[in-house]
């Protein structure tokens, strides 16, 4: 199966889960540059469950569009659990019922010892609940890291919705 097929299947599973609870997803994307939104809106009827999103690549965009605290970016960095949690909260101010946010080092440059290429933080937040962030370490080239991030982000949407139903 191709990576595009994997991403499409992940989006289809997310679409089903979101529609089952009559929710809309909102995204806050950095390293994926809008790829989550693009994969979601490839599906016909996505307006029923996809609210929209923000591509916030620069730190200033994270601050201005998503209300990420300047102090968080200074102390934790753009690629951090706290930053993606704040990105989720900011995205939900726009609308939607559930947010997913991603920030990472897609490469091939920009990595460090603490945050090497492939280090990605993904957070999910359901309205009126605390955000949850997870650190991933993906391998491969820039496109592979971005595609793996999309799949993990959408699979995480499904997992968290299923947890709500228990």
Short mmCIF file of C-alpha atoms in Angstrom, two decimals:
data_model
loop_
_atom_site.label_atom_id
_atom_site.label_comp_id
_atom_site.label_asym_id
_atom_site.label_seq_id
_atom_site.Cartn_x
_atom_site.Cartn_y
_atom_site.Cartn_z
CA UNK A 1 0.00 0.00 0.00
CA UNK A 2 1.31 3.45 -0.88
CA UNK A 3 1.79 6.17 1.70
CA UNK A 4 -0.97 8.18 0.00
CA UNK A 5 -3.35 5.24 0.40
CA UNK A 6 -2.37 4.94 4.07
CA UNK A 7 -3.05 8.64 4.62
CA UNK A 8 -6.40 8.39 2.81
CA UNK A 9 -7.44 5.38 4.89
CA UNK A 10 -6.48 7.18 8.10
CA UNK A 11 -8.58 10.17 6.99
CA UNK A 12 -11.51 7.90 6.17
CA UNK A 13 -11.35 6.30 9.63
CA UNK A 14 -11.18 9.75 11.24
CA UNK A 15 -14.12 10.91 9.12
CA UNK A 16 -16.25 7.98 10.26
CA UNK A 17 -15.34 8.47 13.93
CA UNK A 18 -15.99 12.23 13.78
CA UNK A 19 -19.32 11.80 11.99
CA UNK A 20 -20.42 9.13 14.48
CA UNK A 21 -20.27 11.74 17.24
CA UNK A 22 -21.29 14.67 15.02
CA UNK A 23 -17.99 16.49 15.56
CA UNK A 24 -15.84 18.69 13.37
CA UNK A 25 -12.04 18.53 13.35
CA UNK A 26 -9.87 21.63 13.32
CA UNK A 27 -6.13 21.44 12.59
CA UNK A 28 -3.09 23.47 13.60
CA UNK A 29 -0.18 22.46 11.39
CA UNK A 30 3.46 23.42 11.35
CA UNK A 31 5.80 20.78 9.89
CA UNK A 32 3.07 19.23 7.72
CA UNK A 33 2.31 22.56 6.05
CA UNK A 34 -1.37 21.83 5.52
CA UNK A 35 -1.01 18.20 4.47
CA UNK A 36 -3.46 16.98 7.14
CA UNK A 37 -6.09 19.39 5.86
CA UNK A 38 -5.32 18.46 2.26
CA UNK A 39 -5.71 14.73 2.94
CA UNK A 40 -8.97 15.33 4.83
CA UNK A 41 -10.48 17.52 2.14
CA UNK A 42 -9.61 15.02 -0.59
CA UNK A 43 -12.59 13.06 0.74
CA UNK A 44 -15.96 13.95 -0.68
CA UNK A 45 -18.32 15.28 1.99
CA UNK A 46 -15.49 16.37 4.28
CA UNK A 47 -17.28 19.65 5.03
CA UNK A 48 -19.54 17.63 7.34
CA UNK A 49 -16.66 16.76 9.67
CA UNK A 50 -13.68 18.99 8.78
CA UNK A 51 -13.93 22.55 10.09
CA UNK A 52 -10.65 23.88 8.71
CA UNK A 53 -7.24 24.70 10.00
CA UNK A 54 -4.26 26.97 10.35
CA UNK A 55 -0.81 26.50 8.89
CA UNK A 56 1.42 28.17 11.46
CA UNK A 57 4.96 27.58 10.31
CA UNK A 58 6.70 30.61 11.79
CA UNK A 59 6.69 31.18 15.55
CA UNK A 60 4.95 34.51 14.97
CA UNK A 61 2.13 32.68 13.19
CA UNK A 62 1.79 30.32 16.14
CA UNK A 63 1.53 33.34 18.45
CA UNK A 64 -0.73 35.50 16.29
CA UNK A 65 -3.06 32.92 14.75
CA UNK A 66 -3.19 30.33 17.54
CA UNK A 67 -2.43 32.30 20.72
CA UNK A 68 0.67 30.24 21.57
CA UNK A 69 2.45 32.06 24.38
CA UNK A 70 5.72 33.77 23.43
CA UNK A 71 7.18 32.50 26.71
CA UNK A 72 6.37 28.89 25.71
CA UNK A 73 8.17 29.27 22.40
CA UNK A 74 11.16 30.84 24.15
CA UNK A 75 11.43 28.26 26.93
CA UNK A 76 10.24 25.06 25.23
CA UNK A 77 10.72 25.79 21.53
CA UNK A 78 8.31 25.38 18.63
CA UNK A 79 8.86 21.62 18.64
CA UNK A 80 7.53 20.75 22.08
CA UNK A 81 4.61 19.20 23.91
CA UNK A 82 3.51 22.50 25.44
CA UNK A 83 3.57 24.30 22.09
CA UNK A 84 1.34 21.75 20.34
CA UNK A 85 -1.05 21.74 23.31
CA UNK A 86 -1.36 25.51 23.04
CA UNK A 87 -1.77 25.21 19.26
CA UNK A 88 -4.73 22.88 19.85
CA UNK A 89 -6.36 25.28 22.29
CA UNK A 90 -5.88 28.14 19.86
CA UNK A 91 -7.33 26.16 16.96
CA UNK A 92 -10.46 25.37 18.95
CA UNK A 93 -11.05 29.11 19.41
CA UNK A 94 -11.76 29.16 15.67
CA UNK A 95 -14.39 26.43 15.92
CA UNK A 96 -14.76 22.69 15.74
CA UNK A 97 -15.11 20.10 18.47
CA UNK A 98 -11.71 18.44 18.37
CA UNK A 99 -8.28 19.75 17.41
CA UNK A 100 -5.06 18.14 16.31
CA UNK A 101 -1.79 20.06 16.22
CA UNK A 102 1.62 19.08 14.88
CA UNK A 103 5.10 20.59 15.11
CA UNK A 104 8.34 18.86 14.30
CA UNK A 105 11.67 18.67 12.53
CA UNK A 106 10.97 17.27 9.07
CA UNK A 107 14.58 17.68 7.90
CA UNK A 108 16.92 17.22 6.34
CA UNK A 109 18.25 20.22 8.30
CA UNK A 110 17.17 21.75 11.59
CA UNK A 111 17.69 18.83 13.92
CA UNK A 112 19.57 18.88 17.22
CA UNK A 113 20.71 16.32 19.76
CA UNK A 114 17.56 16.88 21.84
CA UNK A 115 15.24 17.15 18.82
CA UNK A 116 16.75 15.25 15.88
CA UNK A 117 15.31 15.17 12.38
CA UNK A 118 12.07 13.17 12.56
CA UNK A 119 11.15 14.41 16.05
CA UNK A 120 7.49 15.42 15.93
CA UNK A 121 5.07 16.40 18.67
CA UNK A 122 1.38 15.80 18.07
CA UNK A 123 -1.38 16.99 20.39
CA UNK A 124 -5.10 16.29 20.41
CA UNK A 125 -7.73 18.21 22.30
CA UNK A 126 -11.43 17.63 22.62
CA UNK A 127 -13.33 20.78 23.50
CA UNK A 128 -13.55 21.32 27.29
CA UNK A 129 -10.94 18.64 27.99
CA UNK A 130 -7.21 18.77 28.55
CA UNK A 131 -4.92 18.41 25.56
CA UNK A 132 -2.70 15.36 25.27
CA UNK A 133 0.66 15.54 23.52
CA UNK A 134 2.87 12.68 22.34
CA UNK A 135 6.43 12.78 21.00
CA UNK A 136 7.17 10.67 17.93
CA UNK A 137 10.47 9.86 16.23
CA UNK A 138 9.89 9.17 12.55
CA UNK A 139 12.54 8.08 10.06
CA UNK A 140 13.13 8.80 6.42
CA UNK A 141 13.33 11.87 4.28
CA UNK A 142 11.32 15.08 4.69
CA UNK A 143 8.29 13.79 2.81
CA UNK A 144 8.30 10.51 4.76
CA UNK A 145 8.35 12.36 8.08
CA UNK A 146 5.49 14.59 6.98
CA UNK A 147 3.40 11.66 5.72
CA UNK A 148 4.04 9.61 8.88
CA UNK A 149 2.95 12.64 10.92
CA UNK A 150 -0.35 12.89 9.01
CA UNK A 151 -1.09 9.20 9.59
CA UNK A 152 -0.23 9.36 13.31
CA UNK A 153 -2.26 12.54 13.76
CA UNK A 154 -5.39 11.08 12.15
CA UNK A 155 -5.02 7.70 13.87
CA UNK A 156 -4.79 9.63 17.15
CA UNK A 157 -8.08 11.37 16.36
CA UNK A 158 -9.79 7.99 16.02
CA UNK A 159 -8.16 6.59 19.18
CA UNK A 160 -9.27 9.53 21.30
CA UNK A 161 -12.82 9.44 20.01
CA UNK A 162 -13.02 5.71 20.76
CA UNK A 163 -11.73 6.41 24.29
CA UNK A 164 -14.62 8.86 24.77
CA UNK A 165 -17.14 6.18 23.88
CA UNK A 166 -15.95 3.81 26.62
#
